[in-house]
Structure formats: structure tokens, C-alpha cells
mmCIF file with all atom_site columns, C-alpha atoms in Angstrom:
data_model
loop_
_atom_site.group_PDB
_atom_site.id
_atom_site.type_symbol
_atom_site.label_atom_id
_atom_site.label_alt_id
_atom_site.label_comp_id
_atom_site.label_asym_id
_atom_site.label_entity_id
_atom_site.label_seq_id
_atom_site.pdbx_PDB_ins_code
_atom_site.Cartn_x
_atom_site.Cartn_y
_atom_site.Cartn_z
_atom_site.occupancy
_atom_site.B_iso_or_equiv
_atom_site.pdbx_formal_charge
_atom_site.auth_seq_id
_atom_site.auth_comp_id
_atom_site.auth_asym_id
_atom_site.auth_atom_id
_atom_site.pdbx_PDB_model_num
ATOM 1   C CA . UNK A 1 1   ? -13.239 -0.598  -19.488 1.00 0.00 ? 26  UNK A CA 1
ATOM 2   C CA . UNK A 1 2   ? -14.676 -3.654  -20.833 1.00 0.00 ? 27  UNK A CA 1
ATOM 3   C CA . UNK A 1 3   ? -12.388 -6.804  -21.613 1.00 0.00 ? 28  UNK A CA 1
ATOM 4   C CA . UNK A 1 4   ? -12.980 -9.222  -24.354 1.00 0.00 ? 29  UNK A CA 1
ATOM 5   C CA . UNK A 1 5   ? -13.717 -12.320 -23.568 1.00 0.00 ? 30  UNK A CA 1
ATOM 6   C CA . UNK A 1 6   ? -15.472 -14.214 -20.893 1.00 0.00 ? 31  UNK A CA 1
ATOM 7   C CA . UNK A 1 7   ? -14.214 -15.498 -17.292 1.00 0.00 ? 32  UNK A CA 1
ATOM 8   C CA . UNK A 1 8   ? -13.228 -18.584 -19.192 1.00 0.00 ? 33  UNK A CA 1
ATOM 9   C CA . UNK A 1 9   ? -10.833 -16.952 -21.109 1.00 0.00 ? 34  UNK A CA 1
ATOM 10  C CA . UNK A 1 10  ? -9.059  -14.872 -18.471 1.00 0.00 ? 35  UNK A CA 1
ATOM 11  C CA . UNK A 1 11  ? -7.937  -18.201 -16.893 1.00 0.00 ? 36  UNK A CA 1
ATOM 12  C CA . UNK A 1 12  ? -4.982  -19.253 -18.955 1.00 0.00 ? 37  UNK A CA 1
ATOM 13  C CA . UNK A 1 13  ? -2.977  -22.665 -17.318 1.00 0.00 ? 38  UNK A CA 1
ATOM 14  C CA . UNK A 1 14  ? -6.225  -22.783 -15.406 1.00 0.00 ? 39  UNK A CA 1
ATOM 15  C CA . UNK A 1 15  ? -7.373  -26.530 -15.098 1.00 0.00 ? 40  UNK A CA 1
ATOM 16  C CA . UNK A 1 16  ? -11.206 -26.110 -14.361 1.00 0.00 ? 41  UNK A CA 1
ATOM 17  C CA . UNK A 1 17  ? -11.019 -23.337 -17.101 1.00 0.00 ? 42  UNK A CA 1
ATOM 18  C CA . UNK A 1 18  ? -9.638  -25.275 -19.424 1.00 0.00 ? 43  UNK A CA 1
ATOM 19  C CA . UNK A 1 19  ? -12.886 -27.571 -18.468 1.00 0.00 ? 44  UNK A CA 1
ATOM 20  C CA . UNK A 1 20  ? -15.526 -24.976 -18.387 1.00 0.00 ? 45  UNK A CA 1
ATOM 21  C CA . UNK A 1 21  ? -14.292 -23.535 -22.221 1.00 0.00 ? 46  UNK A CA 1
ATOM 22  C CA . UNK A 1 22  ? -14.897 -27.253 -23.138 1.00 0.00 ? 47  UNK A CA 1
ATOM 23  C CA . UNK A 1 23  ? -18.143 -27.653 -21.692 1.00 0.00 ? 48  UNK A CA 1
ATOM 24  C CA . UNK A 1 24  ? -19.050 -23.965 -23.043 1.00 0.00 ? 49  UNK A CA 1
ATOM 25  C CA . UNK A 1 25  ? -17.974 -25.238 -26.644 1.00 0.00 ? 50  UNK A CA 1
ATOM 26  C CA . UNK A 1 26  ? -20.186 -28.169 -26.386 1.00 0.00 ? 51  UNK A CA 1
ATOM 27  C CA . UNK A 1 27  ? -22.754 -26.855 -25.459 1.00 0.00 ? 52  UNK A CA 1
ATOM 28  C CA . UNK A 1 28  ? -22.782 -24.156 -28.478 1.00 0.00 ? 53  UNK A CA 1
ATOM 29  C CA . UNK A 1 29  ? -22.064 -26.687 -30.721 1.00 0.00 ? 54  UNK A CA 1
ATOM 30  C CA . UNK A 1 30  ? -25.004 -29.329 -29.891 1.00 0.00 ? 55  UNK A CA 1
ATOM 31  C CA . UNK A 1 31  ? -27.333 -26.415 -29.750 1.00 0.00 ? 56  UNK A CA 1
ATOM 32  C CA . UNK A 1 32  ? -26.735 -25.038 -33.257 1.00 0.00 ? 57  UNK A CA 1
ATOM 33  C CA . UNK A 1 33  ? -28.220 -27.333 -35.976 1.00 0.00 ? 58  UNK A CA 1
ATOM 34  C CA . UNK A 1 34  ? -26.290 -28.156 -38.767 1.00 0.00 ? 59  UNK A CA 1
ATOM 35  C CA . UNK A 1 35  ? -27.803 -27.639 -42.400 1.00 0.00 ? 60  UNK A CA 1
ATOM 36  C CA . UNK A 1 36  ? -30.928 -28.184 -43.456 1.00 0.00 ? 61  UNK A CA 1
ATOM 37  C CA . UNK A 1 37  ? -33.463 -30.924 -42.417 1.00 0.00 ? 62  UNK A CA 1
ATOM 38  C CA . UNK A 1 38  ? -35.509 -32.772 -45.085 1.00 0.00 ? 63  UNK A CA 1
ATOM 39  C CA . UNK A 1 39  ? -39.394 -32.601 -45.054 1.00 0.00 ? 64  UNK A CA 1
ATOM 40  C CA . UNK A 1 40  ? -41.043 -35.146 -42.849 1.00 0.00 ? 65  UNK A CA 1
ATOM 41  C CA . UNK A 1 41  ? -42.095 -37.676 -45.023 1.00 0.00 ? 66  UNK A CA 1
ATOM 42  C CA . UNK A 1 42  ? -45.828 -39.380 -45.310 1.00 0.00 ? 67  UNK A CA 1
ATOM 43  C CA . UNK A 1 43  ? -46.782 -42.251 -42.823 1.00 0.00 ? 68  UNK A CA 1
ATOM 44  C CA . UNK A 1 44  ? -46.937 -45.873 -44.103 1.00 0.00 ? 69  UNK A CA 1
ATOM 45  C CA . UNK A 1 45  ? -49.890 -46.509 -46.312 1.00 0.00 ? 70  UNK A CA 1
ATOM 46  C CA . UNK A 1 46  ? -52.210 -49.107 -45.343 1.00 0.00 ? 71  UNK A CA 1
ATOM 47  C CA . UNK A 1 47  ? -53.862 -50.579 -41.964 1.00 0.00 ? 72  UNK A CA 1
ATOM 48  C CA . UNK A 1 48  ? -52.433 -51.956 -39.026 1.00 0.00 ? 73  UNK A CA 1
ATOM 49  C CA . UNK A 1 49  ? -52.432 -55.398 -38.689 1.00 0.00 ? 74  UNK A CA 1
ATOM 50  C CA . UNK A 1 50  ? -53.355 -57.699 -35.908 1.00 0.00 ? 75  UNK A CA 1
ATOM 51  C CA . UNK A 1 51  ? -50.642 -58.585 -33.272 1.00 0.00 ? 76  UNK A CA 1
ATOM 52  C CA . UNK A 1 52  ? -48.877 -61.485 -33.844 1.00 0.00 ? 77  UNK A CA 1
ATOM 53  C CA . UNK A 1 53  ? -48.845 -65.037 -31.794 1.00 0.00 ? 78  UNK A CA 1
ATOM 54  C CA . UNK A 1 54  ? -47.507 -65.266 -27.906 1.00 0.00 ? 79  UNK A CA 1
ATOM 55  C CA . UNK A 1 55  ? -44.207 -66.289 -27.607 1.00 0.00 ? 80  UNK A CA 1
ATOM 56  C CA . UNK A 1 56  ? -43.207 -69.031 -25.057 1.00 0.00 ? 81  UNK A CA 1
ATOM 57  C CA . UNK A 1 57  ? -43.480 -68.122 -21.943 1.00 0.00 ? 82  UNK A CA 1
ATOM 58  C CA . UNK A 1 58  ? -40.058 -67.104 -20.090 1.00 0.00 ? 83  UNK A CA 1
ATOM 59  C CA . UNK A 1 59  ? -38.755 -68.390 -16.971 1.00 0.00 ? 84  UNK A CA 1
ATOM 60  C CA . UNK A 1 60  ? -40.887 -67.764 -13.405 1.00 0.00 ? 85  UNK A CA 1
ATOM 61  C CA . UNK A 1 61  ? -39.880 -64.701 -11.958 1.00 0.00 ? 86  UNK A CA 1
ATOM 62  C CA . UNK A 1 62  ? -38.155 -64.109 -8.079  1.00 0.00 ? 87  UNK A CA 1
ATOM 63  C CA . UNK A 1 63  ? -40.598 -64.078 -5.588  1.00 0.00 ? 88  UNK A CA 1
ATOM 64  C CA . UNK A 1 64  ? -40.083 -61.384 -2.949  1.00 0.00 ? 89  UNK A CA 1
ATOM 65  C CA . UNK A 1 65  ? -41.804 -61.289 0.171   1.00 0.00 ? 90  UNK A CA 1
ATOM 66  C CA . UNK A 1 66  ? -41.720 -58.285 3.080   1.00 0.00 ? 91  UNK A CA 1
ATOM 67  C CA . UNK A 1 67  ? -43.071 -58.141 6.278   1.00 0.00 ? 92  UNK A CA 1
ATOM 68  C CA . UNK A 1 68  ? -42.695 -55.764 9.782   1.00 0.00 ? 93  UNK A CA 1
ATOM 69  C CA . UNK A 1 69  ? -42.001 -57.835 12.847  1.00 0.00 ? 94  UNK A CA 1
ATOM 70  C CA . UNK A 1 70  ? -41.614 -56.886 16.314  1.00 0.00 ? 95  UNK A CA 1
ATOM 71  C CA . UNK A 1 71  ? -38.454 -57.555 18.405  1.00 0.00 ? 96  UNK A CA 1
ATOM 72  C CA . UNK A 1 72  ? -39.083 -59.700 21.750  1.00 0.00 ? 97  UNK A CA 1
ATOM 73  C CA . UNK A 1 73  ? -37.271 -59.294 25.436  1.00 0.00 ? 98  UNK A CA 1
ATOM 74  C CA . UNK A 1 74  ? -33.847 -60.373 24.454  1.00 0.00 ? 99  UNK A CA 1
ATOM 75  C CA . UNK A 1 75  ? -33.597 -58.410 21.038  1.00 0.00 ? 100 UNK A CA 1
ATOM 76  C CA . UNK A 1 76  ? -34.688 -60.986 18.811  1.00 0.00 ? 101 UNK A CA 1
ATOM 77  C CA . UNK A 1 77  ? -37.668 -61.401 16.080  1.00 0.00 ? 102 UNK A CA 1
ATOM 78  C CA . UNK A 1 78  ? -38.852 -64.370 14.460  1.00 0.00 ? 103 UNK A CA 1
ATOM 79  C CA . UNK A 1 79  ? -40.434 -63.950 10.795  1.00 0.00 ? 104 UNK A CA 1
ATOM 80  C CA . UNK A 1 80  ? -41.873 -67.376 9.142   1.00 0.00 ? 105 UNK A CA 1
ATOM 81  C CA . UNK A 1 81  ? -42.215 -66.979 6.026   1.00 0.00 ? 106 UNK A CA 1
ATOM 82  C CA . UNK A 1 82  ? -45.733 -67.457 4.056   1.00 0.00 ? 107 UNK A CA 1
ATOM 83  C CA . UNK A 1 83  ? -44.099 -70.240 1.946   1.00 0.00 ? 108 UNK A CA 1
ATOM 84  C CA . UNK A 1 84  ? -41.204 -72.311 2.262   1.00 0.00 ? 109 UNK A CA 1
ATOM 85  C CA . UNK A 1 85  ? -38.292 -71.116 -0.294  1.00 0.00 ? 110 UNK A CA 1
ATOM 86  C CA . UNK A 1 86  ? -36.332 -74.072 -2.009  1.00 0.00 ? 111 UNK A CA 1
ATOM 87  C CA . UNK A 1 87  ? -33.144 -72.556 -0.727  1.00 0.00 ? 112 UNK A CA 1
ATOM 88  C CA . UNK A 1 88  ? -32.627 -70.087 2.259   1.00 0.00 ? 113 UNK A CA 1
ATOM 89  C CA . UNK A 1 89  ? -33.752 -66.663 0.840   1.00 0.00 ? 114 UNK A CA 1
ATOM 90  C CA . UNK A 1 90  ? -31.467 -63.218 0.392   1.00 0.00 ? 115 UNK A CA 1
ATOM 91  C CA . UNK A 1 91  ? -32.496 -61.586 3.482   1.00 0.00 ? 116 UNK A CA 1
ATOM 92  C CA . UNK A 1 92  ? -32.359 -57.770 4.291   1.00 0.00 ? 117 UNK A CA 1
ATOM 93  C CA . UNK A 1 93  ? -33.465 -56.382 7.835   1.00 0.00 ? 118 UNK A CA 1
ATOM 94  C CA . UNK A 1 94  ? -33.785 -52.839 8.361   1.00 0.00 ? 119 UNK A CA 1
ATOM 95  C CA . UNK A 1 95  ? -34.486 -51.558 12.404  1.00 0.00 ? 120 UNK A CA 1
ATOM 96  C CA . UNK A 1 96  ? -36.948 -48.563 12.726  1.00 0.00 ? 121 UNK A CA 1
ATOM 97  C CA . UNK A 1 97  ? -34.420 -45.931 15.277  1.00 0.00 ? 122 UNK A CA 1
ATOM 98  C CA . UNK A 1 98  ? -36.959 -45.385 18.384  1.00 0.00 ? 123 UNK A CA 1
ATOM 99  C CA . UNK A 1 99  ? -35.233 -42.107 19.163  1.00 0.00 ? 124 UNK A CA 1
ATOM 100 C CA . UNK A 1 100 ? -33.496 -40.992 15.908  1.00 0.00 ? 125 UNK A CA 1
ATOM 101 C CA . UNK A 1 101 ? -32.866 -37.435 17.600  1.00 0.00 ? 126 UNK A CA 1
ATOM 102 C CA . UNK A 1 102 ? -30.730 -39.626 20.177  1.00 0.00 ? 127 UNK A CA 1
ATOM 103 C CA . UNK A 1 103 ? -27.352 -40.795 20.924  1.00 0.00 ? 128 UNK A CA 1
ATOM 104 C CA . UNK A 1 104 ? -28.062 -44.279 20.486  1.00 0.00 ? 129 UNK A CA 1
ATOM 105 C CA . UNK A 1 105 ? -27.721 -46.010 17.460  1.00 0.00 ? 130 UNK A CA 1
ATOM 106 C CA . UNK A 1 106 ? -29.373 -49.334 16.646  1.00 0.00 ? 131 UNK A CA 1
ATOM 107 C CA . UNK A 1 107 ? -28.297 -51.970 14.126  1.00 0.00 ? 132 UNK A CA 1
ATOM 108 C CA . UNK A 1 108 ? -29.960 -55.456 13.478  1.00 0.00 ? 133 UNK A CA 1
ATOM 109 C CA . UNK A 1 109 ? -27.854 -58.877 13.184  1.00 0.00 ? 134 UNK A CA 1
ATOM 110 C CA . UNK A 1 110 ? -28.927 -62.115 11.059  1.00 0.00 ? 135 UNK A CA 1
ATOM 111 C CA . UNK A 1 111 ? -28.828 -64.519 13.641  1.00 0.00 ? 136 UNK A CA 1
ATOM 112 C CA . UNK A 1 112 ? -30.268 -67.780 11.427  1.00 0.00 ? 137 UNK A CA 1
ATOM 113 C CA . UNK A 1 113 ? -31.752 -68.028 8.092   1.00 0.00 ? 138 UNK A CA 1
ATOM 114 C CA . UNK A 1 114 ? -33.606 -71.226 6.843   1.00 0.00 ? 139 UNK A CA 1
ATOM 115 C CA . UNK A 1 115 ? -36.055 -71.958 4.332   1.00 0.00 ? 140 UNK A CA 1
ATOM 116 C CA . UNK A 1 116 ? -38.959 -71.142 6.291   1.00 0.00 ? 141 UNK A CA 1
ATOM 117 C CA . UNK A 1 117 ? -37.768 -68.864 9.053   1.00 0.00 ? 142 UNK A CA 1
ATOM 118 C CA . UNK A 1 118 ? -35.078 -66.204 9.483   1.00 0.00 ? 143 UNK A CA 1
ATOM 119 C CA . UNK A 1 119 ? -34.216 -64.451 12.981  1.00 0.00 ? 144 UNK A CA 1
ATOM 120 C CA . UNK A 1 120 ? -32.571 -60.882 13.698  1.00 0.00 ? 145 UNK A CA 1
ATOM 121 C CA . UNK A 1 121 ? -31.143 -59.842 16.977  1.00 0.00 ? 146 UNK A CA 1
ATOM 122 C CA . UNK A 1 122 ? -31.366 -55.361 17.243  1.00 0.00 ? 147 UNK A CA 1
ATOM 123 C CA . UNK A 1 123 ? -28.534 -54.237 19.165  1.00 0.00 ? 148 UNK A CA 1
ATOM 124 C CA . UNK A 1 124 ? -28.644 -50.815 20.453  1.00 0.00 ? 149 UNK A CA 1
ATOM 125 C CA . UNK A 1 125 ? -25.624 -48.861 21.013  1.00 0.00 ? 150 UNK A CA 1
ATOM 126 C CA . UNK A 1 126 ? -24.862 -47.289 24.553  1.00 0.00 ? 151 UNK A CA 1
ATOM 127 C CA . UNK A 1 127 ? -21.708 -44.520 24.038  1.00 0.00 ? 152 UNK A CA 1
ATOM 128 C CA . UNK A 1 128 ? -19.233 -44.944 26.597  1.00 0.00 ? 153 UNK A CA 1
ATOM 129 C CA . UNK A 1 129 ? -16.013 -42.905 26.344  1.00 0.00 ? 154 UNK A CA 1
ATOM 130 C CA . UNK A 1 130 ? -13.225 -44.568 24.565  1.00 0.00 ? 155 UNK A CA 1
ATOM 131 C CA . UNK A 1 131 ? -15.614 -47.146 22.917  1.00 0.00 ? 156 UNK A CA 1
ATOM 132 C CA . UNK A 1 132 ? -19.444 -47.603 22.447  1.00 0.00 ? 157 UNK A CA 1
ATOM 133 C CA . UNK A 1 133 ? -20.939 -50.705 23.926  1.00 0.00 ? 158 UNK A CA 1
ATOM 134 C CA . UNK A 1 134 ? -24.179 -52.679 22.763  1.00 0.00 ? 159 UNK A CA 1
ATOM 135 C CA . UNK A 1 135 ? -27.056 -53.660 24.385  1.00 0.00 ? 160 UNK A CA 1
ATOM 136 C CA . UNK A 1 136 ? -29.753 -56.011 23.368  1.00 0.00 ? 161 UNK A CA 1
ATOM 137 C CA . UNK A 1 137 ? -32.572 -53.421 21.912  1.00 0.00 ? 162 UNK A CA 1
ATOM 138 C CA . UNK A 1 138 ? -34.820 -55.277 23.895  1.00 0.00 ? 163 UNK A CA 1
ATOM 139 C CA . UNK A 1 139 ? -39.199 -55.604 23.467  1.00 0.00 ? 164 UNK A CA 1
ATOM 140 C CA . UNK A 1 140 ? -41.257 -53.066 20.618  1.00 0.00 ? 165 UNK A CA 1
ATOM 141 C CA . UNK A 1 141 ? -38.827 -52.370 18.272  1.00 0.00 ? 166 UNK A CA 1
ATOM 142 C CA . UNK A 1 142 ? -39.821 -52.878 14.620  1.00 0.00 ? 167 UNK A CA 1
ATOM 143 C CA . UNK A 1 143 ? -37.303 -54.612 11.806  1.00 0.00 ? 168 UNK A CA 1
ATOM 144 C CA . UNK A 1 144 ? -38.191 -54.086 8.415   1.00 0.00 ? 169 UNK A CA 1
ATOM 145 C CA . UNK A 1 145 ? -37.522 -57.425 6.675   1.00 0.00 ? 170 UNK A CA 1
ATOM 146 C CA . UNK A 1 146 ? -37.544 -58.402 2.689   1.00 0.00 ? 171 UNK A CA 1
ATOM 147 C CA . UNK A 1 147 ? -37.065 -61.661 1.168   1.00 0.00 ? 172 UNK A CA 1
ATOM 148 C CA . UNK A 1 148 ? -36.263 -63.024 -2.346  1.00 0.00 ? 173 UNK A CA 1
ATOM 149 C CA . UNK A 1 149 ? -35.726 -66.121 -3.366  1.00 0.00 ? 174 UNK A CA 1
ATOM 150 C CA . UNK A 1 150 ? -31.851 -67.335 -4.714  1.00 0.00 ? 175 UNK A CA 1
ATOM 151 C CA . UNK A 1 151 ? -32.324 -68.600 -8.735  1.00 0.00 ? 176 UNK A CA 1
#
């Protein structure tokens, strides 16, 4: 026998079918147009003109530099920048996982930012039971570093 009505409606005191009869509702109602729509109406007569005059120019944008360096024996990478910022940049360092399949997890550190140099340390993580301990990552591992400049 067929019942009147849809899922919706054979939820009474049902919170998420209280929610779905909204949504259903909506959704009919944006979907139907309402009355009728007046003719389009003719474009604008006449030519286009020429654009007008520059405006003044706006403020210098950030600069944003980003470069890959390569960690050294203890960890640790060095990246000078290209140019020296006025003040010691925003700095974010991503580390590339050698063995992301592993058990090992590696995570970089800002060690020392400056207006023409900043320094990460990689730590890899050695899982020990109780608690993990870190390691320097040690030589070859790439850090993913961006700079922009503070306004």
C-alpha cells in the first residue's frame, strides 16, 4: 500500500527531519519563479568611450620570496635571503618526510630569524614506548621555506 507523503514526513519530533522538510521547501521555493519577467530591454545607445585617467598609484605590495634548502650534519639549514628585508620577515618552513610510509615523523624548528638570514633545525622523531624521542634529522633533507616581508 502506498503512504502519502515522503520520508520527511514520516519523521514527526524528528530533528534532522524537521531540517531536511526545510531544506526540501527551499529548495522548491527558489526553483519556482515568481510572476512574470519583463522584456529585456535595448542596450545603451551610443559608443563607448575612452577609459578614463590612472589613478595614483597605491601602496608597494609584500614581497614574498621562497626557496628549497638542504639541511647540514647537525639538522640545520641556512637560507640568505636575495635582499635584506627592513624588518625580520614572516617565515614558514615546511620539511619534505624522507620516508612518509615510516614511523618517523619529522618537524622543522626556527632557530634564528634576521633580516638577511633565517635558520631551521629538522628534528626527526624516533618512537620509543611511553614517549617519542627526537633526533637531529641530520644531512639531505629538504625544508621548504617562504618569506614575506612585515608592513
Amino acid at each position: 500500500m502506498a503512504m502519502r507523503g515522503g520520508a520527511m514526513r514520516r519523521m514527526p519530533g524528528n530533528p534532522l527531519g524537521g531540517m531536511l522538510r526545510d531544506l526540501d521547501r527551499r529548495t522548491r521555493t527558489t526553483t519556482r519563479s515568481t510572476g512574470r519577467r519583463a522584456p529585456a530591454g535595448d542596450p545603451p545607445a551610443g559608443e563607448a568611450g575612452s577609459p578614463g585617467e590612472r589613478g595614483p598609484e597605491g601602496p608597494p605590495g609584500r614581497s614574498t620570496t621562497a626557496a628549497i634548502v638542504t639541511t647540514g650534519d647537525d639538522g640545520r639549514a641556512r637560507w640568505m635571503f636575495p635582499a635584506p628585508y627592513a624588518l625580520p620577515p614572516v617565515l614558514t618552513a615546511l620539511p619534505v618526510d624522507p620516508e612518509p610510509g615510516g614511523d618517523r615523523t619529522v618537524t622543522v624548528a626556527l632557530e634564528e630569524v634576521t633580516e638577511t638570514c633565517a635558520v631551521v633545525r629538522v628534528w626527526r622523531t624516533r618512537p620509543k614506548r611511553g614517549h617519542g624521542v627526537t633526533d637531529p634529522a641530520g644531512p639531505g633533507l629538504f625544508v621548504h621555506l617562504t618569506a614575506t616581508a612585515v608592513s
